[in-house]
XYZ file of C-alpha atoms in Angstrom:
541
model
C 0.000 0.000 0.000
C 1.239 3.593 -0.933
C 1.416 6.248 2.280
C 1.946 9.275 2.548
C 6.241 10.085 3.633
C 8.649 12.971 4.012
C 12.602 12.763 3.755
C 14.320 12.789 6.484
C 14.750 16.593 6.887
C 11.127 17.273 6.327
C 10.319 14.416 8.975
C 12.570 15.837 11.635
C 11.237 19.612 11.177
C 7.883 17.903 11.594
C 9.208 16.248 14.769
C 10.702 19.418 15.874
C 7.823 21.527 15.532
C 5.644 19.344 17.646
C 8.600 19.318 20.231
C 8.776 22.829 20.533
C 4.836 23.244 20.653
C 5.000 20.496 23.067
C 7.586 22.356 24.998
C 5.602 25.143 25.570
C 2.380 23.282 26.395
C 4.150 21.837 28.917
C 5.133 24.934 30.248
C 1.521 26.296 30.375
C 0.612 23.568 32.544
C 3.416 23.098 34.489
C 3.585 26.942 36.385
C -0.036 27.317 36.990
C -0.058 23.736 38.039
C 2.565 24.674 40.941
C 0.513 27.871 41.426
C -2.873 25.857 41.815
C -1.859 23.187 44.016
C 0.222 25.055 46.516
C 4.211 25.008 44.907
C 6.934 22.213 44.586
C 7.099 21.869 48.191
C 2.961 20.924 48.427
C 2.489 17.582 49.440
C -0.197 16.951 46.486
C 2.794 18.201 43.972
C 5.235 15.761 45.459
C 2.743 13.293 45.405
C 2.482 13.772 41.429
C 5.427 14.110 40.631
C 6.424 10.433 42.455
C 3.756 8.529 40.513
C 4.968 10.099 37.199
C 8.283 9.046 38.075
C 7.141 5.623 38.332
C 5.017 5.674 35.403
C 8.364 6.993 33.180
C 10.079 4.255 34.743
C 7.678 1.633 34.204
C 7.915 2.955 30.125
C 11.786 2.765 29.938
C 10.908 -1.231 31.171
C 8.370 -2.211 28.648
C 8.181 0.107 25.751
C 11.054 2.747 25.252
C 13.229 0.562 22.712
C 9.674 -0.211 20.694
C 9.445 2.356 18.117
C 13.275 2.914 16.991
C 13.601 -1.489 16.574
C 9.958 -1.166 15.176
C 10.715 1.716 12.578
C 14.428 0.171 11.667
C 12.652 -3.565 10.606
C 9.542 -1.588 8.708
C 12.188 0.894 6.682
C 14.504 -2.288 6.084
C 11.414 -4.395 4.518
C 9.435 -1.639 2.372
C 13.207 -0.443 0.947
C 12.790 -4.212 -0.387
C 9.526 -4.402 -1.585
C 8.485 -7.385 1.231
C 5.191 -5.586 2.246
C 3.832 -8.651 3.806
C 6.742 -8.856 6.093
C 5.637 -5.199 6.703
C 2.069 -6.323 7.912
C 3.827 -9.015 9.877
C 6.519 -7.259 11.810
C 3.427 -4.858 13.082
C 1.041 -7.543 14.110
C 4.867 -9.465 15.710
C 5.149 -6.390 17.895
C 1.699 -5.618 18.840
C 1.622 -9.425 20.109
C 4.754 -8.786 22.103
C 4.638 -5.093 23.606
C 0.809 -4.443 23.654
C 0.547 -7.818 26.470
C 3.527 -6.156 28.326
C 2.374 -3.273 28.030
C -1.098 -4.453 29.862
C 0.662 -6.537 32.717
C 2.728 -3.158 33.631
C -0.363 -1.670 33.750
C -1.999 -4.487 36.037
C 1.039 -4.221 37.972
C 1.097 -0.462 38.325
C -2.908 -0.637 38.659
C -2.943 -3.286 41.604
C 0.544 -2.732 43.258
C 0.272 0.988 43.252
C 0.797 1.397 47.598
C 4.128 -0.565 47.092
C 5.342 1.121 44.267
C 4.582 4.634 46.032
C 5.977 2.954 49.381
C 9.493 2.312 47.804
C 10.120 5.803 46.997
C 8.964 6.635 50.105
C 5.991 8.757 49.424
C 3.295 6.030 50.326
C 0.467 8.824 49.721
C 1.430 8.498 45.793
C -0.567 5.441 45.882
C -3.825 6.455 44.021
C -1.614 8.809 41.684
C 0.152 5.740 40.737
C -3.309 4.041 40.357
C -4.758 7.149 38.103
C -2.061 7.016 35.732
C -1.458 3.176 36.010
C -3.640 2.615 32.121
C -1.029 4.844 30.358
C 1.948 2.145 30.332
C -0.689 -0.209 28.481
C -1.681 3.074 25.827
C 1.740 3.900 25.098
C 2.502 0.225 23.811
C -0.428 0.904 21.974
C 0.881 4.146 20.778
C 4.643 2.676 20.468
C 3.297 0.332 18.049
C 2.115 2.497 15.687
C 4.869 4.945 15.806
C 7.161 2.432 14.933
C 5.100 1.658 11.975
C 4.975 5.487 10.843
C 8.427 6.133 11.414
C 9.525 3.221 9.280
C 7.445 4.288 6.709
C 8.866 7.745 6.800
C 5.776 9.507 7.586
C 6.326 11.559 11.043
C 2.737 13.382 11.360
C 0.637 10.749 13.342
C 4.139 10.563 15.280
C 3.914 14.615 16.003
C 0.368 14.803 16.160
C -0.171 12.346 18.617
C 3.000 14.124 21.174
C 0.779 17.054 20.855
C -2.771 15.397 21.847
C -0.790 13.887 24.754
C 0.361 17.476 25.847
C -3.138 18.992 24.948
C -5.082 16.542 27.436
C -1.923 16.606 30.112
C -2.888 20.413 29.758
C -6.527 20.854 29.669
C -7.746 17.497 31.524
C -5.064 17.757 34.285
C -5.346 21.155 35.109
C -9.153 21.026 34.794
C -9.302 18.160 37.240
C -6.756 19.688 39.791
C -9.091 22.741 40.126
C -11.986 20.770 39.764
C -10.304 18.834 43.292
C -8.526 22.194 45.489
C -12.569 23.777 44.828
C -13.998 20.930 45.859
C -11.645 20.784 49.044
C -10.311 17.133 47.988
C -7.349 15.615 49.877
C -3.983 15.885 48.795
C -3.772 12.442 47.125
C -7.400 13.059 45.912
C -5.893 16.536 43.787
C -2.767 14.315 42.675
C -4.395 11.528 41.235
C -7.046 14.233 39.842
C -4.002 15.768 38.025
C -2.498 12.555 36.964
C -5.456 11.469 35.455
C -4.957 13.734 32.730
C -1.945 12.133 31.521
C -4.176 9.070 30.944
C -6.678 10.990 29.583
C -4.182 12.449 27.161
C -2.385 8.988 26.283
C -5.986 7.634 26.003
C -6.537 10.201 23.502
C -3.517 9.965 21.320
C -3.644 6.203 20.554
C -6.943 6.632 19.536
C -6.222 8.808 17.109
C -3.342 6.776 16.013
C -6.361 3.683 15.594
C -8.605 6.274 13.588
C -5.423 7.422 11.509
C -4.481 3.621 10.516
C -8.430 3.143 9.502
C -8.501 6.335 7.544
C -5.049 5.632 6.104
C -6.158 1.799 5.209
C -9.235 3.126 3.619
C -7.221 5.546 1.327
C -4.211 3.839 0.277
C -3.676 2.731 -2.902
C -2.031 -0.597 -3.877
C 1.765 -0.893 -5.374
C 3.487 -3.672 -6.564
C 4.855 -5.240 -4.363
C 8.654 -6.946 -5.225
C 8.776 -9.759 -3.085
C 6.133 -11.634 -1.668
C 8.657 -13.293 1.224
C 7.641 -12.871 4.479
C 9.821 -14.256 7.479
C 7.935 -16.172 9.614
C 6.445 -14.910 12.601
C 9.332 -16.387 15.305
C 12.368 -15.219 13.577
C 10.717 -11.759 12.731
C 9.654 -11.755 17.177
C 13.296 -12.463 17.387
C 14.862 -9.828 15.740
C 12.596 -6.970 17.118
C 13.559 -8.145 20.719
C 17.315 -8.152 19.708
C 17.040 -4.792 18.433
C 14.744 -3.420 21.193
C 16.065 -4.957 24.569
C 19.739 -3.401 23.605
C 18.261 0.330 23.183
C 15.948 -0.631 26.222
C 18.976 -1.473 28.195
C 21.265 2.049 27.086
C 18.234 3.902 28.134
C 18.117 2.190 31.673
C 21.779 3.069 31.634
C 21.100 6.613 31.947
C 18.505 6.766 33.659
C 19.975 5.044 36.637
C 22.834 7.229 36.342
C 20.667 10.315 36.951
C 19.294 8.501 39.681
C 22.565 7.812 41.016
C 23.526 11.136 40.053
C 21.054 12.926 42.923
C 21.888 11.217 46.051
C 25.729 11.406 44.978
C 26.342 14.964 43.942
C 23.606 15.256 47.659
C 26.103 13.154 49.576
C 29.330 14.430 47.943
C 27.933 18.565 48.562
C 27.781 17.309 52.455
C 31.208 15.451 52.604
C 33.803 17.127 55.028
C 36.066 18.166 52.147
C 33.305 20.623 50.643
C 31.142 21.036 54.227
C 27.848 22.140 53.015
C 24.700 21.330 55.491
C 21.899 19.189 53.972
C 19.905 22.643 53.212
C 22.365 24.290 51.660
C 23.110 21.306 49.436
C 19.523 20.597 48.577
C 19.254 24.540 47.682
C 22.590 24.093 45.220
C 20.958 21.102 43.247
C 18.048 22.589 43.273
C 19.867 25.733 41.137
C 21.506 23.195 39.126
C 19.019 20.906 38.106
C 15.879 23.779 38.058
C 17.951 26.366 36.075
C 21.109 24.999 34.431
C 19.973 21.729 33.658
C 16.034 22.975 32.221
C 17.846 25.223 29.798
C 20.165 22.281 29.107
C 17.119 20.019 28.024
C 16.281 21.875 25.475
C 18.490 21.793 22.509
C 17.933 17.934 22.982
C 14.516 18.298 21.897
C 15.205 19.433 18.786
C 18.202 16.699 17.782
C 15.698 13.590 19.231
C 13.430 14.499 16.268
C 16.355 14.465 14.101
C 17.724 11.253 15.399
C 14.222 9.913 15.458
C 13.690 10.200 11.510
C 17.316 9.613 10.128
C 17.502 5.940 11.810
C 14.338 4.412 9.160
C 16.079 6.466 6.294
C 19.949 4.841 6.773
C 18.362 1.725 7.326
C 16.272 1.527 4.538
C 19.144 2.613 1.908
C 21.699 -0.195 3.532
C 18.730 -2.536 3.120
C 18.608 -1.183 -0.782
C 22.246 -1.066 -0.908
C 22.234 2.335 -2.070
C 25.033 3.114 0.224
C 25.589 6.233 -1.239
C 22.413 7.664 0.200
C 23.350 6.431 3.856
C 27.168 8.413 3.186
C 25.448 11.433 2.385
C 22.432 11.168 4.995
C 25.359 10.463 7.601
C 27.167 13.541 6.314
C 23.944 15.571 6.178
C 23.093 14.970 9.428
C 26.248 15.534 11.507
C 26.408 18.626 10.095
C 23.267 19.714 10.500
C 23.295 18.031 14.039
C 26.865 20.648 14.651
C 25.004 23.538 12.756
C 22.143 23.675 15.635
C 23.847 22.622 18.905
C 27.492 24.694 18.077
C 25.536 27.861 18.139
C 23.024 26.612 21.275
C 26.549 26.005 23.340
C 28.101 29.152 22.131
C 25.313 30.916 23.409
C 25.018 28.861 26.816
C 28.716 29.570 27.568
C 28.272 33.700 26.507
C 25.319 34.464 27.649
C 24.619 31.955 30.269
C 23.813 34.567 33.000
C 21.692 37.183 31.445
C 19.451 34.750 29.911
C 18.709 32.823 33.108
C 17.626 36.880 34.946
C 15.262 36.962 31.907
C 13.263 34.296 34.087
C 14.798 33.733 37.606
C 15.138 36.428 40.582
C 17.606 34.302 42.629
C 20.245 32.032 41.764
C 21.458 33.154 38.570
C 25.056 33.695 38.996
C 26.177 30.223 40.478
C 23.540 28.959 37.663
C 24.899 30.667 34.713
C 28.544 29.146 35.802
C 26.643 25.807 35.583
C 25.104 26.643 32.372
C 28.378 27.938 30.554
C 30.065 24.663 31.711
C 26.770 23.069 30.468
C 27.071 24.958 27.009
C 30.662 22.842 26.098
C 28.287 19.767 26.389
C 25.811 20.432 24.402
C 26.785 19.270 20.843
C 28.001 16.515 22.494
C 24.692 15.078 23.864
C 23.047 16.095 20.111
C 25.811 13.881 18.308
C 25.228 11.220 21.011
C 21.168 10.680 20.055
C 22.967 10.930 16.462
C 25.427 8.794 16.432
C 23.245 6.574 18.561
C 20.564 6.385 15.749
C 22.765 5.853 12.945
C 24.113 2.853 14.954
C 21.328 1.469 15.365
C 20.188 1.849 11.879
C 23.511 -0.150 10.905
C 22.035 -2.984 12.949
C 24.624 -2.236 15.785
C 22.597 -1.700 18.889
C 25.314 -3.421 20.912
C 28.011 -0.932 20.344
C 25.889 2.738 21.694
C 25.288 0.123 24.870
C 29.268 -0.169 25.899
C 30.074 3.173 24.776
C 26.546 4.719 26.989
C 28.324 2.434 29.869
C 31.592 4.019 29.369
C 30.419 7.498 29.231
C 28.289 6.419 32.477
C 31.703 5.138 34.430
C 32.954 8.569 33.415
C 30.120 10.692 34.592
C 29.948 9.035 38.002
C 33.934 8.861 38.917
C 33.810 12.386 37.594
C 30.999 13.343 40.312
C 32.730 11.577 42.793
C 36.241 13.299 42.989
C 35.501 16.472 41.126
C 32.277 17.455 43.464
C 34.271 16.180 46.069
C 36.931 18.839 45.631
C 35.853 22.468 47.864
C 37.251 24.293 45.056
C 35.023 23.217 42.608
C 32.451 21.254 44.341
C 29.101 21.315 42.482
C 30.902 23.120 39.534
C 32.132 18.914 38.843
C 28.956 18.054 38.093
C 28.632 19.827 34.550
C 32.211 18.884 33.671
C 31.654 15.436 34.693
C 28.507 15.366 32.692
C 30.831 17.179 29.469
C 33.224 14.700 29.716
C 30.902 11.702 29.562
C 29.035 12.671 26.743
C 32.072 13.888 24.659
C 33.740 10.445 25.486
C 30.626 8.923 24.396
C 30.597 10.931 21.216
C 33.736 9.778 19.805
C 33.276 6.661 20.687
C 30.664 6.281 18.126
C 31.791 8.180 15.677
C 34.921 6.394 15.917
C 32.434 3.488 15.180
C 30.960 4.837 12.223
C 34.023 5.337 10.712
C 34.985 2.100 11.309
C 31.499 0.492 9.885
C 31.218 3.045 7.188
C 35.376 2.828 6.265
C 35.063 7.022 6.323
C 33.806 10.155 8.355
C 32.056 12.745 6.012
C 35.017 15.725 5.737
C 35.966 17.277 9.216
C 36.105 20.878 7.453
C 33.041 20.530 5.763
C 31.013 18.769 8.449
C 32.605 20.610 11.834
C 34.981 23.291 10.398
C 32.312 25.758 8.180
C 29.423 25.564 11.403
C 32.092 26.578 13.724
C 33.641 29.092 11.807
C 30.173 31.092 11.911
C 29.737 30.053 15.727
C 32.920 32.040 16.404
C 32.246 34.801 14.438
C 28.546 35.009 16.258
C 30.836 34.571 19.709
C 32.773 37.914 18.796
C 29.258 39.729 17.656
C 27.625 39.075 20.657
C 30.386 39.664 23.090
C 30.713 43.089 21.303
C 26.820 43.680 21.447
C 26.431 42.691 25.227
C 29.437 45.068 26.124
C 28.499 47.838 23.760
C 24.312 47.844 25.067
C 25.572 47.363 28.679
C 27.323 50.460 28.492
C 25.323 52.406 26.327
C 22.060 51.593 28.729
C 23.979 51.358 32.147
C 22.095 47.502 32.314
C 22.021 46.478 36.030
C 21.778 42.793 36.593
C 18.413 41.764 36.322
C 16.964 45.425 35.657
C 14.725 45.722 32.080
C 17.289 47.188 30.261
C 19.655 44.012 31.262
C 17.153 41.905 29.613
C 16.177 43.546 26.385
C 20.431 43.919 26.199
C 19.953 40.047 26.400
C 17.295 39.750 23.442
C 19.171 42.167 21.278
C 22.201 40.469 21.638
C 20.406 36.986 20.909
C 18.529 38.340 17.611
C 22.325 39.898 16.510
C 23.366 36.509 17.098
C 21.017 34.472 14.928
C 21.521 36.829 12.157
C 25.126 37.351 12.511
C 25.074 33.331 12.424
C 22.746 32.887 9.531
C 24.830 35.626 7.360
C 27.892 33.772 8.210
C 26.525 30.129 7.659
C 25.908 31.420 3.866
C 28.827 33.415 3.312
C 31.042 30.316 4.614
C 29.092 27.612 2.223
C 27.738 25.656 5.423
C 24.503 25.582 4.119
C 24.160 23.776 0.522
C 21.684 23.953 -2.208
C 21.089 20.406 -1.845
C 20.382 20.910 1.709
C 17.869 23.303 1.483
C 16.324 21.095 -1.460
C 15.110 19.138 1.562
C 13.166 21.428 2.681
C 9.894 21.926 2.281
C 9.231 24.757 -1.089
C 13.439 24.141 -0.751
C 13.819 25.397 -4.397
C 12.421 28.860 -3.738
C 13.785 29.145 -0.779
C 17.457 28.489 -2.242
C 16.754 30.444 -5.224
C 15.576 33.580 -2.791
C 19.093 32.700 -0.783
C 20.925 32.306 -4.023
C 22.609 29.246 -3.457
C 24.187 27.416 -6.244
């Protein structure tokens, strides 16, 4: 059947547009959420935040490896024409994840008191029970994201992140003021709130059901080139060997950030750096609600990229057009470099003034955190990268050791450099740098090894930061010449529209400098969607 599907650029901008509108959703309801239910520190708060916790843990278990395996074995079989193995592979993994996806959900559902009890906020138990049916939706929705992906078709992908937000947003918070009017208990308001996530996941997979009805109903046949279909046990096979590896590197980090709490906690209180337990919780508090939020969000935007270049590589290797997966390799580093070179430039320059745009307190030990921060971020964007394209060369086993590696790193790292009073919770973003850059080249070590060459360094690396440099030296000269000129106090308005003046000269500074350096390629903007007018209005060649 013939469906609708975008190149990889066009998928990822899709992806990244529902990311950002996500984003900002997410925002909406999570400040008047705080404001409604009484702050961070509110019981009810704590309590939701401790059975979402559980719920995202609960997802890394049963369904977080789903859609990239999924969406690597769909590309692979429609690059060769096998559409019945197409049909299979789906119904393979809704037989596997949807049933695991149900007993989480049974086990969340029924064992919700001793979940809440072992992270010690046994009030959490009917939040845990509210939001319990989501596991058992998103193997639903997992499913048939896979599916899309693989079939290079991102919309039902992006419009079902944004249904999720929407009913997180409108169901939640109209719940949780339905509950504080009403005069519910705490754990009555958090499950309220919760419930909207399950609304919301409720929601989005059945769109995705109505989408693959309205889709089947539509389509029009092809040819199809092979008729071979491998049978149902060897196809189960392979999805779980793909899956359980990227389920595993997930778990890998995530227990690291776990770890990573109570150790930079206990390390903040040794003798060596002497802080009391207050005083520590207030520093990780700075870290994690500033430096770390502003961190995040780069990430978005290279997830979506990652996301919709793993079905294309994998579906030229399986057509042996191995040209295609050199360039889309190429294309995407540098694009990957082209975004996040900039986003850390502007973390390490600008780290301060852009965290008084929304924070009264805390902004100067935060913006040291955030510069450190800023020398990490391409890093973690050519990790979910490099990651993908792994993956899409059928190596899932080698991002594992090198996320294991990088997680060594970032925990002897906290250790010692927290540990030290001259730095103390300054370690934690260098520890954090160093582990994703050693991860990094780890795998692109790798893909020059599987691909027997890295797309040119000056090309690739050397033209993107080129123009980050030259936007460095326009905004440093912007920020001192405004400061001056408007006598900007920390924090005062002039300080911040110094800080938005400085970060418009810097996007266009950047953008004039991408062109004039030949980062940007006709070809590249070809991807685009209406990419032909838009090069010919940019003049590219």
């Amino acid at each position: 059947m013939q469906r609708k599907k975008q190149n990889f650029i066009e998928g990822a901008f899709v992806l990244m547009a529902a990311s950002l509108v996500v984003k900002v959703i997410g925002a909406f309801f999570q400040i008047p959420l705080q404001n409604l239910i009484g702050g961070e520190s509110s019981p009810a708060f704590g309590m939701f935040s401790a059975a979402y916790r559980i719920y995202t843990a609960m997802l890394v278990v049963s369904t977080v490896g789903l859609p990239a395996a999924l969406s690597k074995m769909v590309a692979e079989a429609t690059a060769c024409g096998r559409e019945r193995e197409v049909r299979r592979i789906v119904r393979v993994a809704g037989w596997i994840f949807v049933p695991v996806g149900a007993l989480c959900s049974v086990a969340l559902f029924f064992g919700a008191d001793t979940f809440a009890a072992w992270i010690k906020n046994a009030d959490a138990g009917l939040a845990v029970t509210a939001i319990a049916p989501s596991v058992l939706m998103v193997a639903v929705l997992s499913v048939f994201r896979g599916y899309y992906q693989g079939r290079s078709n991102m919309v039902p992908t992006a419009v079902s992140q944004v249904i999720e937000a929407m009913g997180k947003l409108f169901v939640g918070l109209g719940l949780a003021y339905y509950a504080m009017r009403n005069g519910m208990s705490d754990p009555a308001v958090a499950a309220m709130t919760v419930l909207g996530v399950t609304i919301g996941e409720m929601a989005a997979a059945a769109y995705m059901l109505l989408q693959a009805a309205v889709m089947h109903r539509r389509a029009t046949p092809v040819r199809m080139l092979s008729d071979a279909a491998r049978p149902s046990g060897e196809l189960a096979k392979t999805l779980l060997s793909l899956s359980i590896p990227i389920t595993i590197s997930s778990a890998v980090m995530s227990l690291t950030d776990l770890i990573d709490v109570a150790l930079i906690s206990a390390r903040l209180q040794s003798p060596a750096v002497g802080m009391s337990a207050e005083q520590a919780i207030t520093t990780y508090g700075i870290y994690t609600g500033q430096a770390i939020n502003f961190f995040n969000l780069p990430q978005t935007l290279i997830t979506a990229l990652a996301v919709s270049v793993l079905p294309t590589i994998a579906s030229a290797r399986a057509a042996q057009n191995f040209t295609k997966v050199s360039k889309t390799v190429s294309t995407t580093l540098r694009l990957t470099l082209m975004i996040t070179l900039p986003a850390g430039a502007g973390f390490l320059l600008l780290s301060g003034p852009i965290l008084r745009m929304f924070y009264a307190s805390g902004t100067v030990l935060g913006g040291q955190l955030m510069a450190i921060l800023g020398i990490a971020v391409p890093a973690v964007a050519l990790v979910a990268v490099t990651n993908a394209v792994l993956q899409a060369f059928g190596r899932i086993d080698l991002p594992l050791i090198s996320m294991f590696l990088g997680a060594v790193v970032k925990m002897l790292g906290d250790y010692y450099l927290i540990g030290m009073p001259s730095l103390n919770i300054l370690g934690a973003p260098i520890s954090t740098a160093a582990c994703y850059w050693l991860i990094a080249l780890l795998n692109l070590l790798q893909i020059g090894r599987l691909s027997h060459a890295l797309p040119p360094l000056g090309k690739t690396a050397g033209r993107p930061l080129a123009a980050t440099v030259g936007m460095g030296a326009a905004v440093v000269i912007c920020q001192t010449a405004l400061t001056r000129i408007l006598s900007a106090a920390p924090g005062s308005a002039a300080d911040k529209l110094c800080t938005l003046v400085c970060i418009l000269a810097a996007v266009a500074v950047y953008g004039v400098l991408l062109l004039s350096l030949r980062a940007v390629e006709r070809e590249d903007v070809l991807l685009l969607p209406k990419g032909e007018k838009i090069a010919d209005f940019l003049h590219l060649k």
